[in-house]
mmCIF file of N, CA and C in Angstrom:
data_model
loop_
_atom_site.group_PDB
_atom_site.id
_atom_site.type_symbol
_atom_site.label_atom_id
_atom_site.label_comp_id
_atom_site.label_asym_id
_atom_site.label_seq_id
_atom_site.Cartn_x
_atom_site.Cartn_y
_atom_site.Cartn_z
ATOM 1 N N GLN A 1 -3.083 -19.363 -8.764
ATOM 2 C CA GLN A 1 -3.633 -18.403 -8.015
ATOM 3 C C GLN A 1 -3.409 -17.084 -7.263
ATOM 4 N N VAL A 2 -3.880 -16.141 -7.647
ATOM 5 C CA VAL A 2 -3.717 -14.862 -6.877
ATOM 6 C C VAL A 2 -3.476 -14.156 -5.619
ATOM 7 N N GLN A 3 -2.506 -14.152 -4.791
ATOM 8 C CA GLN A 3 -3.203 -14.026 -3.612
ATOM 9 C C GLN A 3 -2.606 -12.464 -3.384
ATOM 10 N N LEU A 4 -3.188 -11.870 -2.856
ATOM 11 C CA LEU A 4 -1.841 -10.478 -2.044
ATOM 12 C C LEU A 4 -2.780 -10.176 -0.339
ATOM 13 N N VAL A 5 -2.004 -10.141 0.523
ATOM 14 C CA VAL A 5 -2.922 -10.907 1.723
ATOM 15 C C VAL A 5 -2.239 -8.954 2.308
ATOM 16 N N GLU A 6 -2.583 -8.543 3.087
ATOM 17 C CA GLU A 6 -2.165 -7.041 3.492
ATOM 18 C C GLU A 6 -2.191 -7.552 5.048
ATOM 19 N N ALA A 7 -1.716 -6.935 5.664
ATOM 20 C CA ALA A 7 -1.414 -7.145 7.406
ATOM 21 C C ALA A 7 -0.757 -5.772 8.062
ATOM 22 N N GLY A 8 -0.252 -5.356 8.936
ATOM 23 C CA GLY A 8 0.055 -4.274 10.000
ATOM 24 C C GLY A 8 -0.697 -3.134 10.233
ATOM 25 N N GLY A 9 -1.954 -3.351 9.725
ATOM 26 C CA GLY A 9 -2.812 -2.287 10.407
ATOM 27 C C GLY A 9 -3.120 -1.816 11.653
ATOM 28 N N GLY A 10 -3.674 -1.722 12.466
ATOM 29 C CA GLY A 10 -4.147 -0.721 13.697
ATOM 30 C C GLY A 10 -4.189 0.650 13.525
ATOM 31 N N LEU A 11 -4.924 0.706 14.773
ATOM 32 C CA LEU A 11 -5.266 2.004 16.010
ATOM 33 C C LEU A 11 -3.825 2.694 16.384
ATOM 34 N N VAL A 12 -3.462 3.561 15.881
ATOM 35 C CA VAL A 12 -2.351 4.954 15.900
ATOM 36 C C VAL A 12 -2.568 5.948 16.005
ATOM 37 N N GLN A 13 -2.057 6.898 17.127
ATOM 38 C CA GLN A 13 -1.941 8.171 17.445
ATOM 39 C C GLN A 13 -1.340 8.910 16.787
ATOM 40 N N PRO A 14 -2.340 10.394 16.380
ATOM 41 C CA PRO A 14 -1.177 10.885 15.346
ATOM 42 C C PRO A 14 -0.429 11.370 15.539
ATOM 43 N N GLY A 15 0.253 11.347 14.546
ATOM 44 C CA GLY A 15 2.490 11.358 14.935
ATOM 45 C C GLY A 15 2.890 10.619 14.874
ATOM 46 N N GLY A 16 2.203 9.068 15.397
ATOM 47 C CA GLY A 16 2.637 7.942 15.415
ATOM 48 C C GLY A 16 3.146 6.898 13.717
ATOM 49 N N SER A 17 3.595 5.698 13.692
ATOM 50 C CA SER A 17 3.889 5.377 12.606
ATOM 51 C C SER A 17 3.429 3.271 12.572
ATOM 52 N N LEU A 18 3.091 3.430 11.226
ATOM 53 C CA LEU A 18 2.713 2.354 11.324
ATOM 54 C C LEU A 18 3.406 1.380 9.771
ATOM 55 N N LYS A 19 3.531 0.371 9.708
ATOM 56 C CA LYS A 19 4.304 -0.585 8.254
ATOM 57 C C LYS A 19 3.711 -1.140 8.018
ATOM 58 N N LEU A 20 2.898 -1.282 7.220
ATOM 59 C CA LEU A 20 2.317 -2.224 6.129
ATOM 60 C C LEU A 20 2.649 -3.259 5.352
ATOM 61 N N SER A 21 2.479 -4.167 5.594
ATOM 62 C CA SER A 21 3.228 -5.584 4.202
ATOM 63 C C SER A 21 2.037 -6.154 3.944
ATOM 64 N N CYS A 22 2.389 -6.413 2.302
ATOM 65 C CA CYS A 22 1.407 -7.322 1.451
ATOM 66 C C CYS A 22 2.333 -8.558 0.848
ATOM 67 N N ALA A 23 1.842 -9.351 1.131
ATOM 68 C CA ALA A 23 2.290 -11.022 0.820
ATOM 69 C C ALA A 23 2.049 -11.269 -0.145
ATOM 70 N N ALA A 24 2.097 -11.521 -1.546
ATOM 71 C CA ALA A 24 1.681 -12.106 -2.277
ATOM 72 C C ALA A 24 2.439 -13.745 -2.773
ATOM 73 N N SER A 25 1.182 -14.024 -3.760
ATOM 74 C CA SER A 25 1.481 -15.462 -3.610
ATOM 75 C C SER A 25 0.936 -15.706 -5.399
ATOM 76 N N GLY A 26 2.063 -16.042 -5.817
ATOM 77 C CA GLY A 26 1.445 -16.743 -7.761
ATOM 78 C C GLY A 26 1.430 -15.275 -8.363
ATOM 79 N N ILE A 27 2.073 -14.355 -8.304
ATOM 80 C CA ILE A 27 2.769 -13.831 -9.165
ATOM 81 C C ILE A 27 4.572 -13.836 -8.625
ATOM 82 N N SER A 28 5.027 -13.341 -9.772
ATOM 83 C CA SER A 28 6.437 -12.466 -9.708
ATOM 84 C C SER A 28 6.491 -10.758 -9.496
ATOM 85 N N PHE A 29 7.093 -10.396 -8.243
ATOM 86 C CA PHE A 29 6.906 -8.925 -8.640
ATOM 87 C C PHE A 29 7.888 -8.354 -9.778
ATOM 88 N N ARG A 30 8.765 -8.878 -10.418
ATOM 89 C CA ARG A 30 9.202 -8.892 -11.319
ATOM 90 C C ARG A 30 8.497 -8.417 -12.488
ATOM 91 N N MET A 31 7.337 -8.448 -12.712
ATOM 92 C CA MET A 31 6.789 -8.810 -13.456
ATOM 93 C C MET A 31 5.690 -7.534 -13.921
ATOM 94 N N TYR A 32 5.336 -7.223 -12.163
ATOM 95 C CA TYR A 32 4.407 -6.251 -11.724
ATOM 96 C C TYR A 32 4.431 -4.322 -11.261
ATOM 97 N N THR A 33 3.532 -3.823 -11.441
ATOM 98 C CA THR A 33 3.583 -2.544 -10.862
ATOM 99 C C THR A 33 3.096 -2.701 -9.393
ATOM 100 N N MET A 34 3.398 -3.289 -8.455
ATOM 101 C CA MET A 34 3.031 -2.890 -7.285
ATOM 102 C C MET A 34 2.945 -1.699 -6.774
ATOM 103 N N GLY A 35 1.742 -1.341 -5.918
ATOM 104 C CA GLY A 35 0.915 -0.446 -5.217
ATOM 105 C C GLY A 35 -0.031 -0.292 -3.986
ATOM 106 N N TRP A 36 -0.142 0.673 -3.189
ATOM 107 C CA TRP A 36 -0.985 0.763 -2.075
ATOM 108 C C TRP A 36 -2.168 1.948 -2.854
ATOM 109 N N TYR A 37 -3.344 1.518 -2.608
ATOM 110 C CA TYR A 37 -4.207 2.300 -2.198
ATOM 111 C C TYR A 37 -5.422 2.527 -1.115
ATOM 112 N N ARG A 38 -5.870 3.288 -0.842
ATOM 113 C CA ARG A 38 -6.463 3.952 0.629
ATOM 114 C C ARG A 38 -8.052 4.497 0.056
ATOM 115 N N GLN A 39 -8.954 3.411 0.967
ATOM 116 C CA GLN A 39 -10.140 3.871 1.142
ATOM 117 C C GLN A 39 -10.516 4.746 2.495
ATOM 118 N N ALA A 40 -11.064 5.462 2.183
ATOM 119 C CA ALA A 40 -11.612 6.769 3.574
ATOM 120 C C ALA A 40 -13.173 6.719 3.250
ATOM 121 N N PRO A 41 -14.547 6.181 4.654
ATOM 122 C CA PRO A 41 -15.371 6.024 4.679
ATOM 123 C C PRO A 41 -16.009 7.236 3.954
ATOM 124 N N GLY A 42 -16.763 6.801 2.759
ATOM 125 C CA GLY A 42 -17.875 7.746 2.347
ATOM 126 C C GLY A 42 -17.243 8.560 0.765
ATOM 127 N N LYS A 43 -15.770 7.926 0.296
ATOM 128 C CA LYS A 43 -15.128 8.653 -0.211
ATOM 129 C C LYS A 43 -14.413 7.404 -1.322
ATOM 130 N N GLN A 44 -14.018 7.909 -2.466
ATOM 131 C CA GLN A 44 -12.919 7.005 -3.503
ATOM 132 C C GLN A 44 -12.274 6.177 -2.980
ATOM 133 N N ARG A 45 -11.761 5.386 -4.095
ATOM 134 C CA ARG A 45 -10.423 4.298 -2.853
ATOM 135 C C ARG A 45 -9.047 5.805 -4.045
ATOM 136 N N GLU A 46 -8.309 5.690 -3.147
ATOM 137 C CA GLU A 46 -7.135 6.678 -4.196
ATOM 138 C C GLU A 46 -6.109 5.923 -3.636
ATOM 139 N N PHE A 47 -4.877 6.705 -5.093
ATOM 140 C CA PHE A 47 -4.021 5.792 -4.731
ATOM 141 C C PHE A 47 -2.793 6.739 -3.962
ATOM 142 N N VAL A 48 -2.012 6.083 -3.251
ATOM 143 C CA VAL A 48 -0.761 5.916 -2.424
ATOM 144 C C VAL A 48 0.377 6.205 -2.486
ATOM 145 N N ALA A 49 0.781 4.910 -3.150
ATOM 146 C CA ALA A 49 2.497 4.815 -4.042
ATOM 147 C C ALA A 49 2.354 3.260 -4.728
ATOM 148 N N GLU A 50 3.403 3.652 -5.152
ATOM 149 C CA GLU A 50 3.851 1.879 -6.417
ATOM 150 C C GLU A 50 4.925 2.343 -6.597
ATOM 151 N N ILE A 51 5.129 1.230 -6.884
ATOM 152 C CA ILE A 51 6.617 0.880 -7.223
ATOM 153 C C ILE A 51 6.523 -0.367 -8.608
ATOM 154 N N HIS A 52 7.656 0.275 -9.066
ATOM 155 C CA HIS A 52 7.967 -0.622 -10.745
ATOM 156 C C HIS A 52 9.190 -1.372 -10.644
ATOM 157 N N ASN A 53 8.729 -2.418 -11.534
ATOM 158 C CA ASN A 53 9.311 -3.767 -11.491
ATOM 159 C C ASN A 53 11.304 -3.264 -11.573
ATOM 160 N N VAL A 54 11.510 -2.008 -11.627
ATOM 161 C CA VAL A 54 12.671 -1.223 -12.179
ATOM 162 C C VAL A 54 13.616 -0.660 -10.814
ATOM 163 N N GLY A 55 12.002 -0.764 -9.843
ATOM 164 C CA GLY A 55 12.749 -0.004 -8.335
ATOM 165 C C GLY A 55 12.393 0.952 -8.342
ATOM 166 N N THR A 56 11.670 1.916 -9.546
ATOM 167 C CA THR A 56 11.532 3.422 -9.258
ATOM 168 C C THR A 56 10.515 3.357 -8.588
ATOM 169 N N THR A 57 9.685 4.437 -7.495
ATOM 170 C CA THR A 57 8.596 4.363 -6.942
ATOM 171 C C THR A 57 8.022 6.150 -7.225
ATOM 172 N N ASN A 58 6.703 6.065 -7.105
ATOM 173 C CA ASN A 58 5.771 7.503 -6.813
ATOM 174 C C ASN A 58 4.817 7.402 -5.838
ATOM 175 N N HIS A 59 4.994 8.320 -4.914
ATOM 176 C CA HIS A 59 4.096 8.933 -4.057
ATOM 177 C C HIS A 59 3.026 9.886 -4.071
ATOM 178 N N ALA A 60 1.868 9.903 -3.820
ATOM 179 C CA ALA A 60 0.727 10.908 -3.806
ATOM 180 C C ALA A 60 1.670 11.490 -3.159
ATOM 181 N N ASP A 61 1.087 12.666 -3.380
ATOM 182 C CA ASP A 61 1.378 14.493 -2.872
ATOM 183 C C ASP A 61 1.394 14.332 -1.283
ATOM 184 N N SER A 62 -0.106 13.902 -0.990
ATOM 185 C CA SER A 62 -0.873 14.143 0.185
ATOM 186 C C SER A 62 0.384 13.267 1.259
ATOM 187 N N VAL A 63 0.595 12.074 0.491
ATOM 188 C CA VAL A 63 1.580 11.036 1.615
ATOM 189 C C VAL A 63 3.309 11.474 1.346
ATOM 190 N N LYS A 64 3.720 11.970 0.272
ATOM 191 C CA LYS A 64 5.309 12.577 0.371
ATOM 192 C C LYS A 64 6.134 12.717 1.363
ATOM 193 N N GLY A 65 6.947 12.102 1.906
ATOM 194 C CA GLY A 65 7.579 12.585 2.417
ATOM 195 C C GLY A 65 7.540 12.092 3.560
ATOM 196 N N ARG A 66 6.360 11.250 4.109
ATOM 197 C CA ARG A 66 5.777 10.916 5.321
ATOM 198 C C ARG A 66 5.574 9.262 5.172
ATOM 199 N N PHE A 67 4.974 9.185 4.020
ATOM 200 C CA PHE A 67 4.774 7.468 3.434
ATOM 201 C C PHE A 67 6.616 6.922 2.660
ATOM 202 N N THR A 68 6.797 6.129 2.750
ATOM 203 C CA THR A 68 7.675 5.381 1.671
ATOM 204 C C THR A 68 7.835 3.849 0.772
ATOM 205 N N ILE A 69 7.079 3.526 0.191
ATOM 206 C CA ILE A 69 6.794 2.510 -0.148
ATOM 207 C C ILE A 69 8.524 1.481 -0.717
ATOM 208 N N SER A 70 8.296 0.321 -0.612
ATOM 209 C CA SER A 70 9.822 -0.448 -0.899
ATOM 210 C C SER A 70 9.642 -1.879 -1.179
ATOM 211 N N SER A 71 10.180 -2.743 -2.304
ATOM 212 C CA SER A 71 9.287 -4.294 -1.518
ATOM 213 C C SER A 71 10.727 -5.085 -1.472
ATOM 214 N N ASP A 72 10.596 -6.599 -1.332
ATOM 215 C CA ASP A 72 11.234 -7.223 -1.658
ATOM 216 C C ASP A 72 11.149 -8.600 -2.508
ATOM 217 N N ALA A 73 11.604 -8.255 -3.965
ATOM 218 C CA ALA A 73 10.964 -9.049 -4.661
ATOM 219 C C ALA A 73 11.659 -10.805 -4.137
ATOM 220 N N ASN A 74 12.445 -10.783 -3.627
ATOM 221 C CA ASN A 74 12.823 -12.566 -3.355
ATOM 222 C C ASN A 74 11.551 -12.858 -2.304
ATOM 223 N N LYS A 75 10.999 -12.448 -1.507
ATOM 224 C CA LYS A 75 10.267 -12.644 -0.523
ATOM 225 C C LYS A 75 8.832 -12.240 -1.404
ATOM 226 N N ASN A 76 8.910 -11.733 -2.352
ATOM 227 C CA ASN A 76 7.155 -11.490 -2.942
ATOM 228 C C ASN A 76 6.610 -10.464 -1.806
ATOM 229 N N THR A 77 7.405 -9.869 -1.108
ATOM 230 C CA THR A 77 6.606 -8.862 -0.370
ATOM 231 C C THR A 77 7.037 -7.345 -0.530
ATOM 232 N N LEU A 78 5.443 -6.815 -0.289
ATOM 233 C CA LEU A 78 5.345 -4.953 -0.883
ATOM 234 C C LEU A 78 5.303 -4.910 0.277
ATOM 235 N N TYR A 79 6.021 -3.672 0.882
ATOM 236 C CA TYR A 79 5.927 -2.652 1.993
ATOM 237 C C TYR A 79 5.688 -1.338 1.947
ATOM 238 N N LEU A 80 4.577 -0.660 3.376
ATOM 239 C CA LEU A 80 4.250 1.166 3.220
ATOM 240 C C LEU A 80 4.727 1.243 4.498
ATOM 241 N N GLU A 81 6.251 2.018 4.858
ATOM 242 C CA GLU A 81 6.402 2.807 5.930
ATOM 243 C C GLU A 81 5.719 4.070 6.101
ATOM 244 N N MET A 82 4.602 4.300 6.813
ATOM 245 C CA MET A 82 3.752 5.075 7.271
ATOM 246 C C MET A 82 4.452 5.853 8.844
ATOM 247 N N ASP A 83 4.880 7.561 8.208
ATOM 248 C CA ASP A 83 5.662 8.116 9.594
ATOM 249 C C ASP A 83 4.320 9.359 9.649
ATOM 250 N N SER A 84 4.945 9.869 10.643
ATOM 251 C CA SER A 84 3.878 11.103 10.951
ATOM 252 C C SER A 84 2.538 11.137 10.416
ATOM 253 N N LEU A 85 0.908 9.898 11.160
ATOM 254 C CA LEU A 85 0.515 9.738 10.393
ATOM 255 C C LEU A 85 -0.692 11.309 11.051
ATOM 256 N N LYS A 86 -1.804 11.207 10.248
ATOM 257 C CA LYS A 86 -2.402 12.023 10.792
ATOM 258 C C LYS A 86 -3.971 11.588 10.856
ATOM 259 N N PRO A 87 -4.889 12.222 11.204
ATOM 260 C CA PRO A 87 -6.511 11.568 11.511
ATOM 261 C C PRO A 87 -6.770 11.182 9.614
ATOM 262 N N GLU A 88 -6.579 12.075 8.777
ATOM 263 C CA GLU A 88 -6.726 12.227 7.634
ATOM 264 C C GLU A 88 -6.461 10.970 6.505
ATOM 265 N N ASP A 89 -5.016 10.741 7.354
ATOM 266 C CA ASP A 89 -4.847 8.994 6.819
ATOM 267 C C ASP A 89 -5.701 7.595 7.150
ATOM 268 N N THR A 90 -6.778 8.113 8.136
ATOM 269 C CA THR A 90 -7.376 6.923 8.433
ATOM 270 C C THR A 90 -8.450 6.138 7.471
ATOM 271 N N ALA A 91 -8.524 4.826 6.945
ATOM 272 C CA ALA A 91 -8.667 4.897 5.746
ATOM 273 C C ALA A 91 -8.368 2.766 5.898
ATOM 274 N N VAL A 92 -9.042 2.102 4.788
ATOM 275 C CA VAL A 92 -8.273 0.611 4.406
ATOM 276 C C VAL A 92 -7.664 0.755 3.580
ATOM 277 N N TYR A 93 -6.821 0.299 3.577
ATOM 278 C CA TYR A 93 -5.068 0.444 2.890
ATOM 279 C C TYR A 93 -5.461 -1.157 1.947
ATOM 280 N N TYR A 94 -5.266 -0.848 0.809
ATOM 281 C CA TYR A 94 -4.997 -1.615 -0.249
ATOM 282 C C TYR A 94 -4.170 -2.217 -1.427
ATOM 283 N N CYS A 95 -3.154 -3.149 -1.023
ATOM 284 C CA CYS A 95 -2.309 -3.738 -1.826
ATOM 285 C C CYS A 95 -3.000 -4.211 -3.294
ATOM 286 N N ASN A 96 -1.517 -3.575 -4.654
ATOM 287 C CA ASN A 96 -2.212 -3.693 -5.739
ATOM 288 C C ASN A 96 -1.083 -4.028 -6.653
ATOM 289 N N ALA A 97 -1.650 -5.403 -7.432
ATOM 290 C CA ALA A 97 -0.493 -5.755 -8.355
ATOM 291 C C ALA A 97 -0.925 -5.166 -9.530
ATOM 292 N N ARG A 98 -0.403 -4.794 -10.694
ATOM 293 C CA ARG A 98 -0.675 -4.112 -11.773
ATOM 294 C C ARG A 98 0.209 -4.595 -12.777
ATOM 295 N N ALA A 99 -0.234 -4.993 -13.754
ATOM 296 C CA ALA A 99 0.199 -5.381 -15.120
ATOM 297 C C ALA A 99 -0.723 -5.778 -16.469
ATOM 298 N N VAL A 100 -0.879 -6.688 -17.101
ATOM 299 C CA VAL A 100 -2.336 -6.402 -18.118
ATOM 300 C C VAL A 100 -3.376 -6.530 -16.906
ATOM 301 N N VAL A 101 -3.539 -7.428 -16.094
ATOM 302 C CA VAL A 101 -4.292 -7.320 -15.090
ATOM 303 C C VAL A 101 -4.003 -6.457 -14.283
ATOM 304 N N SER A 102 -4.869 -6.492 -13.262
ATOM 305 C CA SER A 102 -4.667 -5.918 -11.933
ATOM 306 C C SER A 102 -5.189 -7.031 -10.860
ATOM 307 N N TYR A 103 -4.410 -7.209 -9.332
ATOM 308 C CA TYR A 103 -5.444 -7.931 -8.584
ATOM 309 C C TYR A 103 -5.124 -6.811 -7.742
ATOM 310 N N TRP A 104 -6.318 -7.566 -6.129
ATOM 311 C CA TRP A 104 -6.098 -6.546 -5.189
ATOM 312 C C TRP A 104 -6.220 -7.669 -4.228
ATOM 313 N N GLY A 105 -5.645 -6.720 -3.163
ATOM 314 C CA GLY A 105 -5.805 -7.488 -1.622
ATOM 315 C C GLY A 105 -6.951 -6.755 -0.829
ATOM 316 N N ARG A 106 -7.722 -7.637 0.060
ATOM 317 C CA ARG A 106 -8.707 -7.325 1.084
ATOM 318 C C ARG A 106 -8.479 -5.731 1.500
ATOM 319 N N GLY A 107 -7.775 -5.646 1.809
ATOM 320 C CA GLY A 107 -7.411 -5.017 2.419
ATOM 321 C C GLY A 107 -7.273 -4.732 4.234
ATOM 322 N N THR A 108 -6.245 -3.573 4.689
ATOM 323 C CA THR A 108 -6.071 -3.536 6.185
ATOM 324 C C THR A 108 -6.155 -2.645 6.740
ATOM 325 N N GLN A 109 -7.032 -2.261 8.009
ATOM 326 C CA GLN A 109 -7.638 -0.855 8.545
ATOM 327 C C GLN A 109 -6.371 -0.361 9.323
ATOM 328 N N VAL A 110 -6.286 1.058 9.181
ATOM 329 C CA VAL A 110 -5.068 2.062 9.784
ATOM 330 C C VAL A 110 -6.420 3.020 10.117
ATOM 331 N N THR A 111 -6.133 3.419 11.350
ATOM 332 C CA THR A 111 -7.440 4.624 11.953
ATOM 333 C C THR A 111 -6.201 5.355 12.952
ATOM 334 N N VAL A 112 -6.264 6.523 12.173
ATOM 335 C CA VAL A 112 -5.341 7.440 13.497
ATOM 336 C C VAL A 112 -6.128 8.417 14.055
ATOM 337 N N ALA A 113 -5.583 8.370 15.413
ATOM 338 C CA ALA A 113 -7.200 8.764 16.466
ATOM 339 C C ALA A 113 -6.269 8.997 17.870
ATOM 340 N N THR A 114 -6.832 9.988 18.489
ATOM 341 C CA THR A 114 -6.589 9.636 19.694
ATOM 342 C C THR A 114 -7.052 8.961 20.820
#
């Protein structure tokens, strides 16, 4: 059974930092593209960043230079380092594992506010 469990969300002030993690079980990172998506209230889920099994990464333009995706294949854990956070980064952040099929975590809330 595949499980993706996100952690690390919370409330942070603008300009602050958070590091999200996603612990995966039932899959091998070496067989999947792992990614982060987010969904703000009233908006569609959007792509944030992804890392391929060969290590290459892509980041959405809105987070480029501020967010960094990484993974530890030995620990089957995905990370998202988020710096210089803005109020518009407020959303539920979801972990995704994509190959022939796609799996999702339940999400972790990130709120950027004073």
